[in-house]
Amino acid sequence: MNTRSNGKGTPSVAHENKWRKSQDHFQCFTNLIGIELEDELNQVQERWKNWSKQKMASAGLARFDLVGRTSGRFFGEPILVFESRGGGSLPFHRFGHGDMVIISRARPWGEKVVEGVVLDRTNRRIRIVTKEKPSDLRKGGWRLDRGANRVAHDRMHEALVSFHSTEGDGGTVLRDLLLCQPHDLAASAQRPPEIRGQKTRPLNLSGMLLDESQSDAIETAVSQRLTMIQGPPGTGKTHTAVHLLKSLIEMGRGPILACAESNVAVDNLLEGLLELGVKAIRFGRPVKVRESLRDATLDAQVSRHPKQDEIAFIREETDAMKSKLHDLKGKEKGLAHRDINKNYREIRELEQRITDDVLSGAEVLCTTNIGAGHFTLSNRKFSIVLIDEATQATEPSSLVPIVKGARQLILVGDHRQLPPTVTSQNAEEGGLDIPLFERLLANGVPAHMLTTQYRMHPTIREFPSSRFYENRLEDGCSESERPPVAGFLWPDWDKPVAFVPVHGSEIQEESGSSRSNMDEAAIVVKIVNDLLAPGDLTPDDIGVISPYAGQVRLIREMFGDQIEGLEVKSVDGYQGREKEIIVLSTVRANENGTVGFLSNYRRLNVALTRAKRGLIVIGDDRTLRNDSTWASWLDWITEFNLMAWHVVNS
């Protein structure tokens, strides 16, 4: 099964897209997630065994000869700090907040390792939260490696088993619909949800700051068992999602499970819910949660529970008994061990009761898709499940929250932006990169589109709306609300979009994994410095993006520590983000006219829709014109005289 969308956003079906047999669906996705895990593990192990230290370091996947120390605890777990042996700045690396890290002495295979999660990073150190700490942390040098996520595979497989089980509630209530087996899918999706035991109150949207398309989406979603909401860039899909959740709570429909594929997206949901006064709890390790939201995590709520005093008393009593054990003999020692074990059981029971009490008080539980499969939630059911950024999740990942008892399902996303990240080419070719949202859409389940965008200057919105959204996007912000930024000579000051033609040359990295372009990087540095000179912008207002990690590294190295707060990231890492101005380096410049994965129209859509007040694209127009979507955009640039030749000539 494989479904694709063309550059204009129209779904095209390459193979059979309805699952005639439940067994076929199970076997297909069991195989695909197995391939994905195997390929990921093989890639990690191949790097470990065959890549040189220099190659690992240059790719940012490992750091060597680090010194370590402890630095307090984070919700009860030790924090380990790793720095360069001589102090000073750490070289480039890909260890970011929430990443899984393997800590070892010399090699991650053949020795005992410690796994951890990155808490944060600066130019000089990396802080990692672990379940345990090495006893000899301060001795010798340490190695950090990016690791593979086996937990995600196991939870997706468990969800597939549950989804296809004939026993219990699981995800079977919506199973036939999600497998596209009913004759009339649209009618089946629109049926009212079958949720028993709830006294539903009428929907009341008064006082909510919603536009017409957002209100229509909410009115639709509360009344039917399956709703898909498409949120193009800047249309407020997360805003709509949190108001929908609040509406459902006010109607008496809680508790609700609200999920997303990434921790960032879950945090955005949580933040919006808390601002609206919804009793929301964030489930997951606090280390992966935005610092300002950690008080709303389950761990934080549990730590403040009144019964913690009782646990503390029992622990003190237990410690006192343990300290006297060496003075006891025979029967007395046996009885003391019995009492200690009894106390431990009582502590565990109290901890479970506290956890259940906190979770039961939540109107909305927020977690990642994979986080919903944690054993702590194994006995909890949620009749309503909402998945934000649903088009960035693989189908097996989406099933993890769905099998928590969903009788009403809401999918929020945009299939015309980037799809799920799949590392295995074989798994991608098998269709693992096709999200549930897109498959349902291709089979006739309608999506309610949000149509008013509040992010972009109308000129920036114009091409994406025409090319990807059938000219359906309207402007919720005026030109006067998005004035062009100073520091750059726009070809047309009424249209803050520019293409800077740079006829340089791309360079492929030694590892073959990415590309860079020094000529474009130099122009990026010049443009950013010019933008900052008038004082109209701060570094935090500017986003520098590129499709290639090699170019991201090069630009970061060229800026060094000169501009604090400037973000230089990949296009893929910027989905869901926005800045006052975006500077995009396309990199590709070659005689063959090869554009590589720049040809993915969804990546272009994301790149072109991050800016609020100004968009500057740098590239080789001769190479880019070999792709139809890029050619169309360059034609649009030419039509409105937005070529910035003067930047290069100066």
JSON list of C-alpha atoms in Angstrom, two decimals, residues 1-132:
[
{"chain": "A", "resi": 1, "resn": "MET", "atom": "CA", "xyz": [0.00, 0.00, 0.00]},
{"chain": "A", "resi": 2, "resn": "ASN", "atom": "CA", "xyz": [1.35, 3.39, -0.90]},
{"chain": "A", "resi": 3, "resn": "THR", "atom": "CA", "xyz": [-0.33, 6.77, -1.23]},
{"chain": "A", "resi": 4, "resn": "ARG", "atom": "CA", "xyz": [1.33, 9.94, -2.36]},
{"chain": "A", "resi": 5, "resn": "SER", "atom": "CA", "xyz": [0.35, 13.56, -2.95]},
{"chain": "A", "resi": 6, "resn": "ASN", "atom": "CA", "xyz": [1.52, 15.54, -5.94]},
{"chain": "A", "resi": 7, "resn": "GLY", "atom": "CA", "xyz": [3.07, 18.98, -5.78]},
{"chain": "A", "resi": 8, "resn": "LYS", "atom": "CA", "xyz": [-0.31, 20.64, -5.90]},
{"chain": "A", "resi": 9, "resn": "GLY", "atom": "CA", "xyz": [-1.45, 18.71, -2.88]},
{"chain": "A", "resi": 10, "resn": "THR", "atom": "CA", "xyz": [-3.87, 16.40, -4.68]},
{"chain": "A", "resi": 11, "resn": "PRO", "atom": "CA", "xyz": [-3.78, 12.85, -3.30]},
{"chain": "A", "resi": 12, "resn": "SER", "atom": "CA", "xyz": [-2.75, 10.22, -5.82]},
{"chain": "A", "resi": 13, "resn": "VAL", "atom": "CA", "xyz": [-3.05, 6.53, -5.06]},
{"chain": "A", "resi": 14, "resn": "ALA", "atom": "CA", "xyz": [-0.19, 4.35, -6.26]},
{"chain": "A", "resi": 15, "resn": "HIS", "atom": "CA", "xyz": [-1.45, 1.02, -4.89]},
{"chain": "A", "resi": 16, "resn": "GLU", "atom": "CA", "xyz": [-4.48, -0.52, -3.23]},
{"chain": "A", "resi": 17, "resn": "ASN", "atom": "CA", "xyz": [-5.23, 1.64, -0.22]},
{"chain": "A", "resi": 18, "resn": "LYS", "atom": "CA", "xyz": [-8.05, -0.16, 1.57]},
{"chain": "A", "resi": 19, "resn": "TRP", "atom": "CA", "xyz": [-7.16, -2.97, 3.89]},
{"chain": "A", "resi": 20, "resn": "ARG", "atom": "CA", "xyz": [-9.38, -5.86, 2.90]},
{"chain": "A", "resi": 21, "resn": "LYS", "atom": "CA", "xyz": [-8.15, -7.96, 5.80]},
{"chain": "A", "resi": 22, "resn": "SER", "atom": "CA", "xyz": [-7.19, -6.85, 9.25]},
{"chain": "A", "resi": 23, "resn": "GLN", "atom": "CA", "xyz": [-4.43, -9.45, 9.19]},
{"chain": "A", "resi": 24, "resn": "ASP", "atom": "CA", "xyz": [-2.80, -7.79, 6.17]},
{"chain": "A", "resi": 25, "resn": "HIS", "atom": "CA", "xyz": [-2.64, -4.44, 7.99]},
{"chain": "A", "resi": 26, "resn": "PHE", "atom": "CA", "xyz": [-1.10, -6.10, 11.05]},
{"chain": "A", "resi": 27, "resn": "GLN", "atom": "CA", "xyz": [1.50, -8.03, 9.09]},
{"chain": "A", "resi": 28, "resn": "CYS", "atom": "CA", "xyz": [2.41, -5.06, 6.90]},
{"chain": "A", "resi": 29, "resn": "PHE", "atom": "CA", "xyz": [3.09, -2.61, 9.71]},
{"chain": "A", "resi": 30, "resn": "THR", "atom": "CA", "xyz": [4.67, -5.21, 11.99]},
{"chain": "A", "resi": 31, "resn": "ASN", "atom": "CA", "xyz": [7.12, -5.86, 9.18]},
{"chain": "A", "resi": 32, "resn": "LEU", "atom": "CA", "xyz": [7.71, -2.15, 8.44]},
{"chain": "A", "resi": 33, "resn": "ILE", "atom": "CA", "xyz": [8.45, -1.11, 12.03]},
{"chain": "A", "resi": 34, "resn": "GLY", "atom": "CA", "xyz": [10.71, -4.15, 12.32]},
{"chain": "A", "resi": 35, "resn": "ILE", "atom": "CA", "xyz": [12.63, -3.04, 9.23]},
{"chain": "A", "resi": 36, "resn": "GLU", "atom": "CA", "xyz": [12.86, 0.51, 10.58]},
{"chain": "A", "resi": 37, "resn": "LEU", "atom": "CA", "xyz": [14.30, -0.67, 13.92]},
{"chain": "A", "resi": 38, "resn": "GLU", "atom": "CA", "xyz": [16.69, -3.14, 12.31]},
{"chain": "A", "resi": 39, "resn": "ASP", "atom": "CA", "xyz": [17.99, -0.52, 9.89]},
{"chain": "A", "resi": 40, "resn": "GLU", "atom": "CA", "xyz": [18.39, 2.03, 12.69]},
{"chain": "A", "resi": 41, "resn": "LEU", "atom": "CA", "xyz": [20.30, -0.47, 14.87]},
{"chain": "A", "resi": 42, "resn": "ASN", "atom": "CA", "xyz": [22.43, -1.52, 11.91]},
{"chain": "A", "resi": 43, "resn": "GLN", "atom": "CA", "xyz": [23.24, 2.10, 11.12]},
{"chain": "A", "resi": 44, "resn": "VAL", "atom": "CA", "xyz": [24.27, 2.77, 14.71]},
{"chain": "A", "resi": 45, "resn": "GLN", "atom": "CA", "xyz": [26.37, -0.40, 14.92]},
{"chain": "A", "resi": 46, "resn": "GLU", "atom": "CA", "xyz": [27.92, 0.18, 11.51]},
{"chain": "A", "resi": 47, "resn": "ARG", "atom": "CA", "xyz": [29.03, 3.63, 12.63]},
{"chain": "A", "resi": 48, "resn": "TRP", "atom": "CA", "xyz": [30.45, 2.24, 15.84]},
{"chain": "A", "resi": 49, "resn": "LYS", "atom": "CA", "xyz": [32.44, -0.52, 14.19]},
{"chain": "A", "resi": 50, "resn": "ASN", "atom": "CA", "xyz": [33.45, 0.94, 10.84]},
{"chain": "A", "resi": 51, "resn": "TRP", "atom": "CA", "xyz": [33.54, 4.72, 11.15]},
{"chain": "A", "resi": 52, "resn": "SER", "atom": "CA", "xyz": [36.66, 6.40, 12.38]},
{"chain": "A", "resi": 53, "resn": "LYS", "atom": "CA", "xyz": [36.52, 8.68, 15.40]},
{"chain": "A", "resi": 54, "resn": "GLN", "atom": "CA", "xyz": [37.14, 11.61, 13.10]},
{"chain": "A", "resi": 55, "resn": "LYS", "atom": "CA", "xyz": [34.22, 10.67, 10.86]},
{"chain": "A", "resi": 56, "resn": "MET", "atom": "CA", "xyz": [31.88, 10.18, 13.85]},
{"chain": "A", "resi": 57, "resn": "ALA", "atom": "CA", "xyz": [32.93, 13.51, 15.30]},
{"chain": "A", "resi": 58, "resn": "SER", "atom": "CA", "xyz": [32.60, 15.43, 12.01]},
{"chain": "A", "resi": 59, "resn": "ALA", "atom": "CA", "xyz": [29.07, 14.04, 11.59]},
{"chain": "A", "resi": 60, "resn": "GLY", "atom": "CA", "xyz": [28.23, 15.25, 15.11]},
{"chain": "A", "resi": 61, "resn": "LEU", "atom": "CA", "xyz": [27.10, 11.77, 16.20]},
{"chain": "A", "resi": 62, "resn": "ALA", "atom": "CA", "xyz": [29.77, 11.20, 18.86]},
{"chain": "A", "resi": 63, "resn": "ARG", "atom": "CA", "xyz": [32.06, 13.17, 21.12]},
{"chain": "A", "resi": 64, "resn": "PHE", "atom": "CA", "xyz": [35.24, 11.79, 22.67]},
{"chain": "A", "resi": 65, "resn": "ASP", "atom": "CA", "xyz": [37.58, 12.34, 25.61]},
{"chain": "A", "resi": 66, "resn": "LEU", "atom": "CA", "xyz": [35.09, 14.28, 27.69]},
{"chain": "A", "resi": 67, "resn": "VAL", "atom": "CA", "xyz": [35.36, 14.80, 31.43]},
{"chain": "A", "resi": 68, "resn": "GLY", "atom": "CA", "xyz": [32.32, 14.16, 33.59]},
{"chain": "A", "resi": 69, "resn": "ARG", "atom": "CA", "xyz": [30.93, 15.27, 36.92]},
{"chain": "A", "resi": 70, "resn": "THR", "atom": "CA", "xyz": [27.63, 15.28, 38.77]},
{"chain": "A", "resi": 71, "resn": "SER", "atom": "CA", "xyz": [25.51, 18.38, 39.17]},
{"chain": "A", "resi": 72, "resn": "GLY", "atom": "CA", "xyz": [22.59, 17.70, 41.48]},
{"chain": "A", "resi": 73, "resn": "ARG", "atom": "CA", "xyz": [19.45, 15.76, 40.65]},
{"chain": "A", "resi": 74, "resn": "PHE", "atom": "CA", "xyz": [16.51, 16.29, 38.33]},
{"chain": "A", "resi": 75, "resn": "PHE", "atom": "CA", "xyz": [13.24, 14.99, 39.77]},
{"chain": "A", "resi": 76, "resn": "GLY", "atom": "CA", "xyz": [15.21, 12.38, 41.66]},
{"chain": "A", "resi": 77, "resn": "GLU", "atom": "CA", "xyz": [17.48, 11.35, 38.78]},
{"chain": "A", "resi": 78, "resn": "PRO", "atom": "CA", "xyz": [21.19, 12.27, 38.68]},
{"chain": "A", "resi": 79, "resn": "ILE", "atom": "CA", "xyz": [22.42, 14.99, 36.32]},
{"chain": "A", "resi": 80, "resn": "LEU", "atom": "CA", "xyz": [25.76, 14.31, 34.65]},
{"chain": "A", "resi": 81, "resn": "VAL", "atom": "CA", "xyz": [27.75, 17.15, 33.10]},
{"chain": "A", "resi": 82, "resn": "PHE", "atom": "CA", "xyz": [30.23, 16.48, 30.27]},
{"chain": "A", "resi": 83, "resn": "GLU", "atom": "CA", "xyz": [32.79, 19.01, 29.09]},
{"chain": "A", "resi": 84, "resn": "SER", "atom": "CA", "xyz": [35.93, 19.16, 26.98]},
{"chain": "A", "resi": 85, "resn": "ARG", "atom": "CA", "xyz": [39.00, 18.02, 28.87]},
{"chain": "A", "resi": 86, "resn": "GLY", "atom": "CA", "xyz": [40.68, 21.37, 28.51]},
{"chain": "A", "resi": 87, "resn": "GLY", "atom": "CA", "xyz": [37.52, 23.39, 29.02]},
{"chain": "A", "resi": 88, "resn": "GLY", "atom": "CA", "xyz": [36.57, 25.71, 26.20]},
{"chain": "A", "resi": 89, "resn": "SER", "atom": "CA", "xyz": [33.88, 25.28, 23.56]},
{"chain": "A", "resi": 90, "resn": "LEU", "atom": "CA", "xyz": [32.68, 21.87, 22.43]},
{"chain": "A", "resi": 91, "resn": "PRO", "atom": "CA", "xyz": [33.03, 21.12, 18.71]},
{"chain": "A", "resi": 92, "resn": "PHE", "atom": "CA", "xyz": [29.87, 20.69, 16.61]},
{"chain": "A", "resi": 93, "resn": "HIS", "atom": "CA", "xyz": [27.57, 17.87, 17.75]},
{"chain": "A", "resi": 94, "resn": "ARG", "atom": "CA", "xyz": [23.97, 16.71, 17.31]},
{"chain": "A", "resi": 95, "resn": "PHE", "atom": "CA", "xyz": [23.06, 16.19, 20.95]},
{"chain": "A", "resi": 96, "resn": "GLY", "atom": "CA", "xyz": [19.99, 18.29, 21.65]},
{"chain": "A", "resi": 97, "resn": "HIS", "atom": "CA", "xyz": [17.34, 18.51, 24.35]},
{"chain": "A", "resi": 98, "resn": "GLY", "atom": "CA", "xyz": [15.47, 15.21, 24.72]},
{"chain": "A", "resi": 99, "resn": "ASP", "atom": "CA", "xyz": [17.89, 13.12, 22.63]},
{"chain": "A", "resi": 100, "resn": "MET", "atom": "CA", "xyz": [18.84, 9.64, 23.82]},
{"chain": "A", "resi": 101, "resn": "VAL", "atom": "CA", "xyz": [22.57, 9.31, 24.55]},
{"chain": "A", "resi": 102, "resn": "ILE", "atom": "CA", "xyz": [24.80, 6.33, 25.23]},
{"chain": "A", "resi": 103, "resn": "ILE", "atom": "CA", "xyz": [27.65, 7.00, 27.68]},
{"chain": "A", "resi": 104, "resn": "SER", "atom": "CA", "xyz": [30.72, 4.75, 27.50]},
{"chain": "A", "resi": 105, "resn": "ARG", "atom": "CA", "xyz": [34.47, 4.76, 28.07]},
{"chain": "A", "resi": 106, "resn": "ALA", "atom": "CA", "xyz": [35.87, 3.78, 24.70]},
{"chain": "A", "resi": 107, "resn": "ARG", "atom": "CA", "xyz": [33.21, 1.97, 22.72]},
{"chain": "A", "resi": 108, "resn": "PRO", "atom": "CA", "xyz": [29.45, 1.46, 23.27]},
{"chain": "A", "resi": 109, "resn": "TRP", "atom": "CA", "xyz": [29.69, -2.24, 22.45]},
{"chain": "A", "resi": 110, "resn": "GLY", "atom": "CA", "xyz": [31.54, -4.76, 24.58]},
{"chain": "A", "resi": 111, "resn": "GLU", "atom": "CA", "xyz": [31.37, -2.72, 27.78]},
{"chain": "A", "resi": 112, "resn": "LYS", "atom": "CA", "xyz": [28.76, -1.65, 30.30]},
{"chain": "A", "resi": 113, "resn": "VAL", "atom": "CA", "xyz": [27.12, 1.57, 29.15]},
{"chain": "A", "resi": 114, "resn": "VAL", "atom": "CA", "xyz": [24.79, 4.12, 30.71]},
{"chain": "A", "resi": 115, "resn": "GLU", "atom": "CA", "xyz": [21.82, 5.51, 28.78]},
{"chain": "A", "resi": 116, "resn": "GLY", "atom": "CA", "xyz": [20.57, 9.03, 29.37]},
{"chain": "A", "resi": 117, "resn": "VAL", "atom": "CA", "xyz": [18.54, 11.93, 28.00]},
{"chain": "A", "resi": 118, "resn": "VAL", "atom": "CA", "xyz": [19.99, 15.35, 27.17]},
{"chain": "A", "resi": 119, "resn": "LEU", "atom": "CA", "xyz": [18.64, 17.96, 29.58]},
{"chain": "A", "resi": 120, "resn": "ASP", "atom": "CA", "xyz": [20.26, 20.94, 27.88]},
{"chain": "A", "resi": 121, "resn": "ARG", "atom": "CA", "xyz": [23.45, 22.10, 26.18]},
{"chain": "A", "resi": 122, "resn": "THR", "atom": "CA", "xyz": [25.63, 25.16, 25.89]},
{"chain": "A", "resi": 123, "resn": "ASN", "atom": "CA", "xyz": [28.73, 25.82, 23.83]},
{"chain": "A", "resi": 124, "resn": "ARG", "atom": "CA", "xyz": [30.85, 24.44, 26.67]},
{"chain": "A", "resi": 125, "resn": "ARG", "atom": "CA", "xyz": [28.91, 21.52, 28.20]},
{"chain": "A", "resi": 126, "resn": "ILE", "atom": "CA", "xyz": [26.18, 18.95, 27.83]},
{"chain": "A", "resi": 127, "resn": "ARG", "atom": "CA", "xyz": [23.93, 18.03, 30.77]},
{"chain": "A", "resi": 128, "resn": "ILE", "atom": "CA", "xyz": [22.44, 14.52, 30.73]},
{"chain": "A", "resi": 129, "resn": "VAL", "atom": "CA", "xyz": [19.84, 12.97, 33.03]},
{"chain": "A", "resi": 130, "resn": "THR", "atom": "CA", "xyz": [20.31, 9.25, 33.71]},
{"chain": "A", "resi": 131, "resn": "LYS", "atom": "CA", "xyz": [18.72, 6.51, 35.80]},
{"chain": "A", "resi": 132, "resn": "GLU", "atom": "CA", "xyz": [22.13, 5.76, 37.31]}
]
